[in-house]
PDB file of C-alpha atoms and ligand atoms in Angstrom:
ATOM      1  CA  UNK A   1     -50.584 110.921-124.355  1.00  0.00           C
ATOM      2  CA  UNK A   2     -52.969 113.661-125.443  1.00  0.00           C
ATOM      3  CA  UNK A   3     -53.367 116.592-123.067  1.00  0.00           C
ATOM      4  CA  UNK A   4     -57.096 115.909-122.699  1.00  0.00           C
ATOM      5  CA  UNK A   5     -56.294 112.341-121.707  1.00  0.00           C
ATOM      6  CA  UNK A   6     -53.845 113.580-119.062  1.00  0.00           C
ATOM      7  CA  UNK A   7     -56.465 115.976-117.659  1.00  0.00           C
ATOM      8  CA  UNK A   8     -58.960 113.126-117.589  1.00  0.00           C
ATOM      9  CA  UNK A   9     -56.537 110.940-115.624  1.00  0.00           C
ATOM     10  CA  UNK A  10     -55.784 113.766-113.204  1.00  0.00           C
ATOM     11  CA  UNK A  11     -59.516 114.255-112.655  1.00  0.00           C
ATOM     12  CA  UNK A  12     -60.030 110.529-112.116  1.00  0.00           C
ATOM     13  CA  UNK A  13     -57.166 110.308-109.594  1.00  0.00           C
ATOM     14  CA  UNK A  14     -58.493 113.301-107.641  1.00  0.00           C
ATOM     15  CA  UNK A  15     -62.003 111.843-107.547  1.00  0.00           C
ATOM     16  CA  UNK A  16     -60.554 108.754-105.848  1.00  0.00           C
ATOM     17  CA  UNK A  17     -59.280 110.988-103.020  1.00  0.00           C
ATOM     18  CA  UNK A  18     -62.771 112.171-102.066  1.00  0.00           C
ATOM     19  CA  UNK A  19     -64.070 110.488 -98.913  1.00  0.00           C
ATOM     20  CA  UNK A  20     -67.689 109.862 -97.882  1.00  0.00           C
ATOM     21  CA  UNK A  21     -69.572 112.780 -96.298  1.00  0.00           C
ATOM     22  CA  UNK A  22     -67.085 115.397 -97.456  1.00  0.00           C
ATOM     23  CA  UNK A  23     -68.086 118.861 -98.552  1.00  0.00           C
ATOM     24  CA  UNK A  24     -66.251 119.158-101.856  1.00  0.00           C
ATOM     25  CA  UNK A  25     -65.271 122.366-103.648  1.00  0.00           C
ATOM     26  CA  UNK A  26     -65.578 122.129-107.412  1.00  0.00           C
ATOM     27  CA  UNK A  27     -63.049 124.177-109.340  1.00  0.00           C
ATOM     28  CA  UNK A  28     -63.496 125.623-112.805  1.00  0.00           C
ATOM     29  CA  UNK A  29     -61.937 125.050-116.198  1.00  0.00           C
ATOM     30  CA  UNK A  30     -61.385 122.028-118.387  1.00  0.00           C
ATOM     31  CA  UNK A  31     -59.319 120.002-115.896  1.00  0.00           C
ATOM     32  CA  UNK A  32     -61.769 120.600-113.055  1.00  0.00           C
ATOM     33  CA  UNK A  33     -64.584 119.511-115.397  1.00  0.00           C
ATOM     34  CA  UNK A  34     -62.940 116.111-115.806  1.00  0.00           C
ATOM     35  CA  UNK A  35     -62.825 115.851-112.014  1.00  0.00           C
ATOM     36  CA  UNK A  36     -66.535 116.741-111.799  1.00  0.00           C
ATOM     37  CA  UNK A  37     -67.382 113.982-114.291  1.00  0.00           C
ATOM     38  CA  UNK A  38     -65.432 111.386-112.305  1.00  0.00           C
ATOM     39  CA  UNK A  39     -66.850 112.589-108.999  1.00  0.00           C
ATOM     40  CA  UNK A  40     -70.367 112.290-110.448  1.00  0.00           C
ATOM     41  CA  UNK A  41     -69.580 108.727-111.439  1.00  0.00           C
ATOM     42  CA  UNK A  42     -68.492 107.946-107.874  1.00  0.00           C
ATOM     43  CA  UNK A  43     -71.722 109.504-106.581  1.00  0.00           C
ATOM     44  CA  UNK A  44     -73.701 107.300-108.961  1.00  0.00           C
ATOM     45  CA  UNK A  45     -71.829 104.348-107.483  1.00  0.00           C
ATOM     46  CA  UNK A  46     -72.977 105.289-103.981  1.00  0.00           C
ATOM     47  CA  UNK A  47     -70.517 107.890-102.666  1.00  0.00           C
ATOM     48  CA  UNK A  48     -72.373 110.378-100.490  1.00  0.00           C
ATOM     49  CA  UNK A  49     -70.937 113.907-100.624  1.00  0.00           C
ATOM     50  CA  UNK A  50     -72.153 117.460-101.032  1.00  0.00           C
ATOM     51  CA  UNK A  51     -70.492 120.082-103.195  1.00  0.00           C
ATOM     52  CA  UNK A  52     -70.149 123.786-103.847  1.00  0.00           C
ATOM     53  CA  UNK A  53     -69.035 125.242-107.164  1.00  0.00           C
ATOM     54  CA  UNK A  54     -66.638 128.068-108.016  1.00  0.00           C
ATOM     55  CA  UNK A  55     -68.451 129.142-111.181  1.00  0.00           C
ATOM     56  CA  UNK A  56     -71.840 129.068-112.835  1.00  0.00           C
ATOM     57  CA  UNK A  57     -70.435 126.641-115.439  1.00  0.00           C
ATOM     58  CA  UNK A  58     -69.199 124.182-112.798  1.00  0.00           C
ATOM     59  CA  UNK A  59     -72.466 124.531-110.888  1.00  0.00           C
ATOM     60  CA  UNK A  60     -74.458 123.700-114.024  1.00  0.00           C
ATOM     61  CA  UNK A  61     -72.247 120.726-114.866  1.00  0.00           C
ATOM     62  CA  UNK A  62     -72.546 119.346-111.337  1.00  0.00           C
ATOM     63  CA  UNK A  63     -76.307 119.882-111.391  1.00  0.00           C
ATOM     64  CA  UNK A  64     -76.592 118.127-114.747  1.00  0.00           C
ATOM     65  CA  UNK A  65     -74.594 115.213-113.315  1.00  0.00           C
ATOM     66  CA  UNK A  66     -76.796 115.067-110.184  1.00  0.00           C
ATOM     67  CA  UNK A  67     -74.050 115.933-107.701  1.00  0.00           C
ATOM     68  CA  UNK A  68     -75.816 117.264-104.560  1.00  0.00           C
ATOM     69  CA  UNK A  69     -75.074 120.995-104.307  1.00  0.00           C
ATOM     70  CA  UNK A  70     -75.044 123.298-101.305  1.00  0.00           C
ATOM     71  CA  UNK A  71     -75.465 127.060-100.997  1.00  0.00           C
ATOM     72  CA  UNK A  72     -71.967 128.294-100.147  1.00  0.00           C
ATOM     73  CA  UNK A  73     -73.478 130.968 -97.901  1.00  0.00           C
ATOM     74  CA  UNK A  74     -74.462 128.243 -95.444  1.00  0.00           C
ATOM     75  CA  UNK A  75     -70.837 127.123 -94.966  1.00  0.00           C
ATOM     76  CA  UNK A  76     -67.752 128.367 -93.191  1.00  0.00           C
ATOM     77  CA  UNK A  77     -65.403 125.727 -94.563  1.00  0.00           C
ATOM     78  CA  UNK A  78     -64.967 123.152 -97.300  1.00  0.00           C
ATOM     79  CA  UNK A  79     -63.281 119.787 -96.691  1.00  0.00           C
ATOM     80  CA  UNK A  80     -61.529 119.466-100.028  1.00  0.00           C
ATOM     81  CA  UNK A  81     -61.387 121.629-103.147  1.00  0.00           C
ATOM     82  CA  UNK A  82     -60.132 120.308-106.468  1.00  0.00           C
ATOM     83  CA  UNK A  83     -59.171 122.832-109.125  1.00  0.00           C
ATOM     84  CA  UNK A  84     -56.854 123.455-112.068  1.00  0.00           C
ATOM     85  CA  UNK A  85     -54.166 126.107-112.552  1.00  0.00           C
ATOM     86  CA  UNK A  86     -52.761 128.202-115.361  1.00  0.00           C
ATOM     87  CA  UNK A  87     -49.116 128.614-114.434  1.00  0.00           C
ATOM     88  CA  UNK A  88     -47.094 127.098-111.581  1.00  0.00           C
ATOM     89  CA  UNK A  89     -43.503 127.931-110.640  1.00  0.00           C
ATOM     90  CA  UNK A  90     -40.927 125.714-108.860  1.00  0.00           C
ATOM     91  CA  UNK A  91     -41.875 127.289-105.480  1.00  0.00           C
ATOM     92  CA  UNK A  92     -45.441 126.059-106.093  1.00  0.00           C
ATOM     93  CA  UNK A  93     -46.817 129.547-106.529  1.00  0.00           C
ATOM     94  CA  UNK A  94     -49.437 129.702-109.192  1.00  0.00           C
ATOM     95  CA  UNK A  95     -51.579 131.912-111.337  1.00  0.00           C
ATOM     96  CA  UNK A  96     -55.231 131.062-111.899  1.00  0.00           C
ATOM     97  CA  UNK A  97     -58.077 132.824-113.600  1.00  0.00           C
ATOM     98  CA  UNK A  98     -57.692 132.242-117.332  1.00  0.00           C
ATOM     99  CA  UNK A  99     -61.299 131.053-117.238  1.00  0.00           C
ATOM    100  CA  UNK A 100     -62.419 134.102-115.263  1.00  0.00           C
ATOM    101  CA  UNK A 101     -63.492 132.313-112.066  1.00  0.00           C
ATOM    102  CA  UNK A 102     -60.560 133.555-109.992  1.00  0.00           C
ATOM    103  CA  UNK A 103     -62.330 135.484-107.251  1.00  0.00           C
ATOM    104  CA  UNK A 104     -64.662 132.645-106.271  1.00  0.00           C
ATOM    105  CA  UNK A 105     -61.821 130.146-106.697  1.00  0.00           C
ATOM    106  CA  UNK A 106     -59.616 132.080-104.334  1.00  0.00           C
ATOM    107  CA  UNK A 107     -62.364 132.474-101.721  1.00  0.00           C
ATOM    108  CA  UNK A 108     -63.049 128.742-101.895  1.00  0.00           C
ATOM    109  CA  UNK A 109     -59.349 127.894-101.674  1.00  0.00           C
ATOM    110  CA  UNK A 110     -59.159 130.013 -98.512  1.00  0.00           C
ATOM    111  CA  UNK A 111     -62.181 128.202 -97.043  1.00  0.00           C
ATOM    112  CA  UNK A 112     -60.783 124.762 -97.831  1.00  0.00           C
ATOM    113  CA  UNK A 113     -59.131 122.512 -95.287  1.00  0.00           C
ATOM    114  CA  UNK A 114     -57.428 120.711 -98.165  1.00  0.00           C
ATOM    115  CA  UNK A 115     -56.881 121.519-101.801  1.00  0.00           C
ATOM    116  CA  UNK A 116     -55.763 119.431-104.739  1.00  0.00           C
ATOM    117  CA  UNK A 117     -54.502 121.322-107.772  1.00  0.00           C
ATOM    118  CA  UNK A 118     -54.460 119.368-111.009  1.00  0.00           C
ATOM    119  CA  UNK A 119     -51.446 120.411-113.050  1.00  0.00           C
ATOM    120  CA  UNK A 120     -50.247 118.957-116.327  1.00  0.00           C
ATOM    121  CA  UNK A 121     -46.759 119.729-117.641  1.00  0.00           C
ATOM    122  CA  UNK A 122     -48.032 122.541-119.908  1.00  0.00           C
ATOM    123  CA  UNK A 123     -48.696 124.592-116.750  1.00  0.00           C
ATOM    124  CA  UNK A 124     -45.156 124.388-115.347  1.00  0.00           C
ATOM    125  CA  UNK A 125     -43.116 127.546-115.672  1.00  0.00           C
ATOM    126  CA  UNK A 126     -39.606 128.539-114.511  1.00  0.00           C
ATOM    127  CA  UNK A 127     -40.968 131.894-113.312  1.00  0.00           C
ATOM    128  CA  UNK A 128     -44.481 133.271-113.096  1.00  0.00           C
ATOM    129  CA  UNK A 129     -45.392 135.760-115.785  1.00  0.00           C
ATOM    130  CA  UNK A 130     -45.041 133.726-118.962  1.00  0.00           C
ATOM    131  CA  UNK A 131     -48.824 134.072-119.042  1.00  0.00           C
ATOM    132  CA  UNK A 132     -50.842 137.142-118.065  1.00  0.00           C
ATOM    133  CA  UNK A 133     -51.981 137.676-114.501  1.00  0.00           C
ATOM    134  CA  UNK A 134     -55.782 138.031-114.390  1.00  0.00           C
ATOM    135  CA  UNK A 135     -56.992 140.722-111.975  1.00  0.00           C
ATOM    136  CA  UNK A 136     -60.693 140.921-111.166  1.00  0.00           C
ATOM    137  CA  UNK A 137     -61.702 144.580-111.135  1.00  0.00           C
ATOM    138  CA  UNK A 138     -64.847 146.268-109.925  1.00  0.00           C
ATOM    139  CA  UNK A 139     -66.352 148.066-112.976  1.00  0.00           C
ATOM    140  CA  UNK A 140     -66.953 151.187-110.844  1.00  0.00           C
ATOM    141  CA  UNK A 141     -64.180 153.647-111.744  1.00  0.00           C
ATOM    142  CA  UNK A 142     -62.370 150.973-113.732  1.00  0.00           C
ATOM    143  CA  UNK A 143     -60.528 153.590-115.812  1.00  0.00           C
ATOM    144  CA  UNK A 144     -59.016 155.038-112.627  1.00  0.00           C
ATOM    145  CA  UNK A 145     -58.153 151.549-111.373  1.00  0.00           C
ATOM    146  CA  UNK A 146     -56.360 150.857-114.657  1.00  0.00           C
ATOM    147  CA  UNK A 147     -54.489 154.160-114.282  1.00  0.00           C
ATOM    148  CA  UNK A 148     -53.354 153.205-110.761  1.00  0.00           C
ATOM    149  CA  UNK A 149     -52.294 149.762-111.940  1.00  0.00           C
ATOM    150  CA  UNK A 150     -50.216 151.397-114.657  1.00  0.00           C
ATOM    151  CA  UNK A 151     -48.678 153.822-112.160  1.00  0.00           C
ATOM    152  CA  UNK A 152     -47.563 150.756-110.173  1.00  0.00           C
ATOM    153  CA  UNK A 153     -46.014 149.317-113.346  1.00  0.00           C
ATOM    154  CA  UNK A 154     -48.724 146.889-114.424  1.00  0.00           C
ATOM    155  CA  UNK A 155     -49.623 147.254-118.059  1.00  0.00           C
ATOM    156  CA  UNK A 156     -52.237 144.985-119.573  1.00  0.00           C
ATOM    157  CA  UNK A 157     -55.512 144.710-121.414  1.00  0.00           C
ATOM    158  CA  UNK A 158     -59.148 144.425-120.455  1.00  0.00           C
ATOM    159  CA  UNK A 159     -60.449 140.968-121.261  1.00  0.00           C
ATOM    160  CA  UNK A 160     -63.045 140.957-124.042  1.00  0.00           C
ATOM    161  CA  UNK A 161     -65.601 138.454-125.283  1.00  0.00           C
ATOM    162  CA  UNK A 162     -65.450 137.025-128.819  1.00  0.00           C
ATOM    163  CA  UNK A 163     -67.822 139.820-129.885  1.00  0.00           C
ATOM    164  CA  UNK A 164     -65.525 142.492-128.522  1.00  0.00           C
ATOM    165  CA  UNK A 165     -67.679 143.360-125.498  1.00  0.00           C
ATOM    166  CA  UNK A 166     -66.136 143.672-122.046  1.00  0.00           C
ATOM    167  CA  UNK A 167     -65.860 140.215-120.452  1.00  0.00           C
ATOM    168  CA  UNK A 168     -67.729 140.062-117.153  1.00  0.00           C
ATOM    169  CA  UNK A 169     -67.163 137.437-114.478  1.00  0.00           C
ATOM    170  CA  UNK A 170     -69.945 135.544-112.682  1.00  0.00           C
ATOM    171  CA  UNK A 171     -69.733 138.383-110.137  1.00  0.00           C
ATOM    172  CA  UNK A 172     -70.322 141.053-112.790  1.00  0.00           C
ATOM    173  CA  UNK A 173     -66.735 142.302-112.622  1.00  0.00           C
ATOM    174  CA  UNK A 174     -64.204 142.991-115.347  1.00  0.00           C
ATOM    175  CA  UNK A 175     -60.819 141.308-115.769  1.00  0.00           C
ATOM    176  CA  UNK A 176     -57.588 143.133-116.446  1.00  0.00           C
ATOM    177  CA  UNK A 177     -54.958 140.720-117.781  1.00  0.00           C
ATOM    178  CA  UNK A 178     -51.701 142.195-116.549  1.00  0.00           C
ATOM    179  CA  UNK A 179     -48.200 141.630-117.773  1.00  0.00           C
ATOM    180  CA  UNK A 180     -46.034 140.609-114.803  1.00  0.00           C
ATOM    181  CA  UNK A 181     -43.064 139.077-116.622  1.00  0.00           C
ATOM    182  CA  UNK A 182     -39.905 139.628-114.589  1.00  0.00           C
ATOM    183  CA  UNK A 183     -41.763 140.980-111.555  1.00  0.00           C
ATOM    184  CA  UNK A 184     -41.581 139.617-108.023  1.00  0.00           C
ATOM    185  CA  UNK A 185     -44.856 137.723-107.350  1.00  0.00           C
ATOM    186  CA  UNK A 186     -45.232 138.637-103.672  1.00  0.00           C
ATOM    187  CA  UNK A 187     -44.436 142.331-104.214  1.00  0.00           C
ATOM    188  CA  UNK A 188     -46.813 142.447-107.170  1.00  0.00           C
ATOM    189  CA  UNK A 189     -49.503 140.777-105.061  1.00  0.00           C
ATOM    190  CA  UNK A 190     -49.241 143.447-102.373  1.00  0.00           C
ATOM    191  CA  UNK A 191     -49.057 146.320-104.860  1.00  0.00           C
ATOM    192  CA  UNK A 192     -52.124 145.172-106.786  1.00  0.00           C
ATOM    193  CA  UNK A 193     -54.211 144.561-103.683  1.00  0.00           C
ATOM    194  CA  UNK A 194     -53.356 148.034-102.391  1.00  0.00           C
ATOM    195  CA  UNK A 195     -55.486 149.502-105.206  1.00  0.00           C
ATOM    196  CA  UNK A 196     -59.111 149.629-103.992  1.00  0.00           C
ATOM    197  CA  UNK A 197     -60.774 148.560-107.279  1.00  0.00           C
ATOM    198  CA  UNK A 198     -58.668 145.384-107.504  1.00  0.00           C
ATOM    199  CA  UNK A 199     -60.852 142.780-105.873  1.00  0.00           C
ATOM    200  CA  UNK A 200     -58.588 139.821-106.205  1.00  0.00           C
ATOM    201  CA  UNK A 201     -55.589 138.906-108.152  1.00  0.00           C
ATOM    202  CA  UNK A 202     -54.345 135.437-108.182  1.00  0.00           C
ATOM    203  CA  UNK A 203     -51.077 134.389-106.804  1.00  0.00           C
ATOM    204  CA  UNK A 204     -52.096 131.246-105.039  1.00  0.00           C
ATOM    205  CA  UNK A 205     -49.506 129.393-103.068  1.00  0.00           C
ATOM    206  CA  UNK A 206     -49.782 125.628-102.758  1.00  0.00           C
TER     207      UNK A 206
HETATM  208  C1  LIG B 301     -60.558 129.405-114.030  1.00  0.00           C
HETATM  209  O1  LIG B 301     -60.727 130.747-113.751  1.00  0.00           O
HETATM  210  C2  LIG B 301     -59.129 129.035-113.916  1.00  0.00           C
HETATM  211  O2  LIG B 301     -58.490 129.439-112.747  1.00  0.00           O
HETATM  212  C3  LIG B 301     -58.891 127.562-114.159  1.00  0.00           C
HETATM  213  O3  LIG B 301     -58.884 126.827-112.964  1.00  0.00           O
HETATM  214  C4  LIG B 301     -57.600 127.413-114.807  1.00  0.00           C
HETATM  215  O4  LIG B 301     -57.618 128.341-115.870  1.00  0.00           O
HETATM  216  C5  LIG B 301     -57.322 126.031-115.352  1.00  0.00           C
HETATM  217  O5  LIG B 301     -58.118 125.804-116.457  1.00  0.00           O
HETATM  218  P1  LIG B 301     -57.875 124.576-117.414  1.00  0.00           P
HETATM  219  O6  LIG B 301     -58.004 123.360-116.609  1.00  0.00           O
HETATM  220  O7  LIG B 301     -58.975 124.707-118.453  1.00  0.00           O
HETATM  221  O8  LIG B 301     -56.528 124.743-118.022  1.00  0.00           O
END
């Protein structure tokens, strides 16, 4: 089966798990987009829910598909969030953020009473670090933040757009894609978050 087809099926299965009157968190990325399409179809068929989105792209897609959207600043919790992942280890720890929506995704995951993560086999990894760890960094003093990351043993590169400009998240922050191969995820998590300019890095645990 093609990978897109698998993502589509994952999105369809997750949409079936949404119950009436839920506040639903919409993740970001290609897999989450399939979920949004299937959820929209259920709404067209009469399911009544309200949603919040973890990125401008997901917000626009949901709006286009007429999913009722809420201002997240009016909420203290979300019933169910459905999102994708980039790398997941056997202990169900995962890295997210390849699409750059990590900070909002992590805040929404923390607000959510339940979360479904849609994972196809390409995301499974024996140990985290086969892919880069995205770290969302405040642009203020970013050179110093990079220096402190390097002092703690995290080398990496600033994410760029296709045109070579600095990639900025929906929050106006930069992303430092760090190499964490062979490092302990929990220790890395604590070390990175101890640096003031690092807003969020993404070891989620599911
Ligand atoms: C967005 O920042 C990411 O965390 C995505 O949720 C993750 O990259 C999965 O994306 P795909 O479904 O496109 O692989």
